Tab-separated table of C-alpha atoms in Angstrom:
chain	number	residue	atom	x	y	z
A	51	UNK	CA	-29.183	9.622	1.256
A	52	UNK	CA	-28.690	5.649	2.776
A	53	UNK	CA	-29.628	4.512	-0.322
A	54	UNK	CA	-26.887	6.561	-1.980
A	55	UNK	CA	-24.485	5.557	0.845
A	56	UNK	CA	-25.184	1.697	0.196
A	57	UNK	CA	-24.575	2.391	-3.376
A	58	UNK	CA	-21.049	3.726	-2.630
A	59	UNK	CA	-19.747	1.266	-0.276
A	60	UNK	CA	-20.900	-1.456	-2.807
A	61	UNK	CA	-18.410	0.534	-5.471
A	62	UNK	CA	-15.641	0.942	-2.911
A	63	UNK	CA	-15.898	-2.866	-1.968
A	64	UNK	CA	-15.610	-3.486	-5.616
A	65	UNK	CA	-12.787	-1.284	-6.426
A	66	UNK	CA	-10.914	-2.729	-3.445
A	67	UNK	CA	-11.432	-6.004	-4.826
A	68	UNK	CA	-10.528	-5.294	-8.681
A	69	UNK	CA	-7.348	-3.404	-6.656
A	70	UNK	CA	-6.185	-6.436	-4.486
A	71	UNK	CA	-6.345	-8.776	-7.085
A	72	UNK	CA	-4.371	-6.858	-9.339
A	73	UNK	CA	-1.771	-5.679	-6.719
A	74	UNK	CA	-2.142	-9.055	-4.741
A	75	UNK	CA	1.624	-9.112	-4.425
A	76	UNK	CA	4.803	-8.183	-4.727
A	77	UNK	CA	8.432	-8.888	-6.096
A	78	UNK	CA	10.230	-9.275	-9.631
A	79	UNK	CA	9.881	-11.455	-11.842
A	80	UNK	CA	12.983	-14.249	-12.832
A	81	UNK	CA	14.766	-14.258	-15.805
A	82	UNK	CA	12.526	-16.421	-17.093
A	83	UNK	CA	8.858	-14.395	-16.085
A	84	UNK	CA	8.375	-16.136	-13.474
A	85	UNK	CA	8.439	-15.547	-9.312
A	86	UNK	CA	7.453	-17.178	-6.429
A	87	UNK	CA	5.076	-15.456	-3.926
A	88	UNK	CA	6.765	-15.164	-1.091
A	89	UNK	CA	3.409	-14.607	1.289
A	90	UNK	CA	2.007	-17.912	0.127
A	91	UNK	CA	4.648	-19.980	-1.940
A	92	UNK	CA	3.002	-19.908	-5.221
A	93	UNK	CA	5.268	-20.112	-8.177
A	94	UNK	CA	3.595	-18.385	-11.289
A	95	UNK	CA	4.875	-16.567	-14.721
A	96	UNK	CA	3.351	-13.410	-15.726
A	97	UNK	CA	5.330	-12.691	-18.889
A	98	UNK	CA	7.437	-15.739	-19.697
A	99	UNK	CA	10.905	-15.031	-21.693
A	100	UNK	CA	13.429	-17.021	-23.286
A	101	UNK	CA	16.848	-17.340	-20.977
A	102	UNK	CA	19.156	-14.681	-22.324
A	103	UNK	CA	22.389	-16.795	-23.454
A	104	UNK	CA	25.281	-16.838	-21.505
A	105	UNK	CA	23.314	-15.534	-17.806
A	106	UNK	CA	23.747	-17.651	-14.965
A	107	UNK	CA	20.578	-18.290	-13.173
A	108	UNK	CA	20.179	-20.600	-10.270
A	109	UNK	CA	17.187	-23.061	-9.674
A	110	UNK	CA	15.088	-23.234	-6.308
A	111	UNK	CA	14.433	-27.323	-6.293
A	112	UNK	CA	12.358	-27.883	-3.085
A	113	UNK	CA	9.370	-31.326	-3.148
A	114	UNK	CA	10.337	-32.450	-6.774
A	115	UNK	CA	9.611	-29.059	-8.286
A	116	UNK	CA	12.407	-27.096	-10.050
A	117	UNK	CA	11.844	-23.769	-10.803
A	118	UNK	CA	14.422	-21.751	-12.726
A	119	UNK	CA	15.954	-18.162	-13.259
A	120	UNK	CA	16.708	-17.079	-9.926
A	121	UNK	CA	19.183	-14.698	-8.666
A	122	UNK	CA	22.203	-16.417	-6.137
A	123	UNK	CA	21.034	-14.262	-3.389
A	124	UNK	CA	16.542	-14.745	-3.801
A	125	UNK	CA	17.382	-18.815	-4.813
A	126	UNK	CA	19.210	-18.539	-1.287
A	127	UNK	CA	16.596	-16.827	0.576
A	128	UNK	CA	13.727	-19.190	-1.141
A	129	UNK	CA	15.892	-21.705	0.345
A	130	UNK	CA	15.372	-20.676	3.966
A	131	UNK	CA	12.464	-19.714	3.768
A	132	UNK	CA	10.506	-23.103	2.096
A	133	UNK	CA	13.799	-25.686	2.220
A	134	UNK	CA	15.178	-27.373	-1.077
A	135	UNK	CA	18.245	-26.377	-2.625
A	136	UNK	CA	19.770	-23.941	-5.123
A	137	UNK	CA	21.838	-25.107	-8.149
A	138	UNK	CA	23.404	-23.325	-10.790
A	139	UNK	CA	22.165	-23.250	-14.349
C-alpha cells in the first residue's frame, strides 16, 4: 500500500509539472504571434504570422527592445507596467 502511494504522488508530481509548463501562463497572442508575459516580462512567439495589411498595431519599445503588434489599450498597459513607450505602426 506505501509503496503504491509513493508511486502515485511521483505521477501526480509529474502531471503537475507536464500541466504547469504547458499552462505556465496566460494572455493572447499579438498580431504578430507573439505576447509578453505579464507575470515575468518575457516576450516570446508561439505561432508567428505575417502582419495582416492595412491593421494598425502599436509597438511596446522599453531598454532598446521593440516589440510589435500590440493593441492601443495592452501597448498602454505594458507601458505602466515595465516603462518604455508605445508607437504606432
Amino acid at each position: 500500500m506505501r509503496r503504491f502511494l509513493l508511486v502515485s504522488l511521483c505521477m501526480l508530481a509529474a502531471m503537475s509539472l507536464f500541466l504547469a509548463d504547458s499552462y505556465g501562463h496566460s494572455g493572447g497572442t499579438n498580431a504578430e504571434g507573439c505576447h509578453t508575459n505579464r507575470k515575468t516580462g518575457d516576450y516570446h512567439c508561439h505561432n508567428s504570422k505575417a502582419p495582416q495589411p492595412g491593421r494598425v498595431t502599436y509597438c511596446h519599445e522599453v531598454n532598446g527592445e521593440r516589440r510589435c503588434g500590440y493593441a492601443k489599450q495592452t501597448c498602454e498597459d505594458l507601458k505602466s507596467q515595465f516603462g518604455g513607450s508605445c508607437r504606432r505602426e
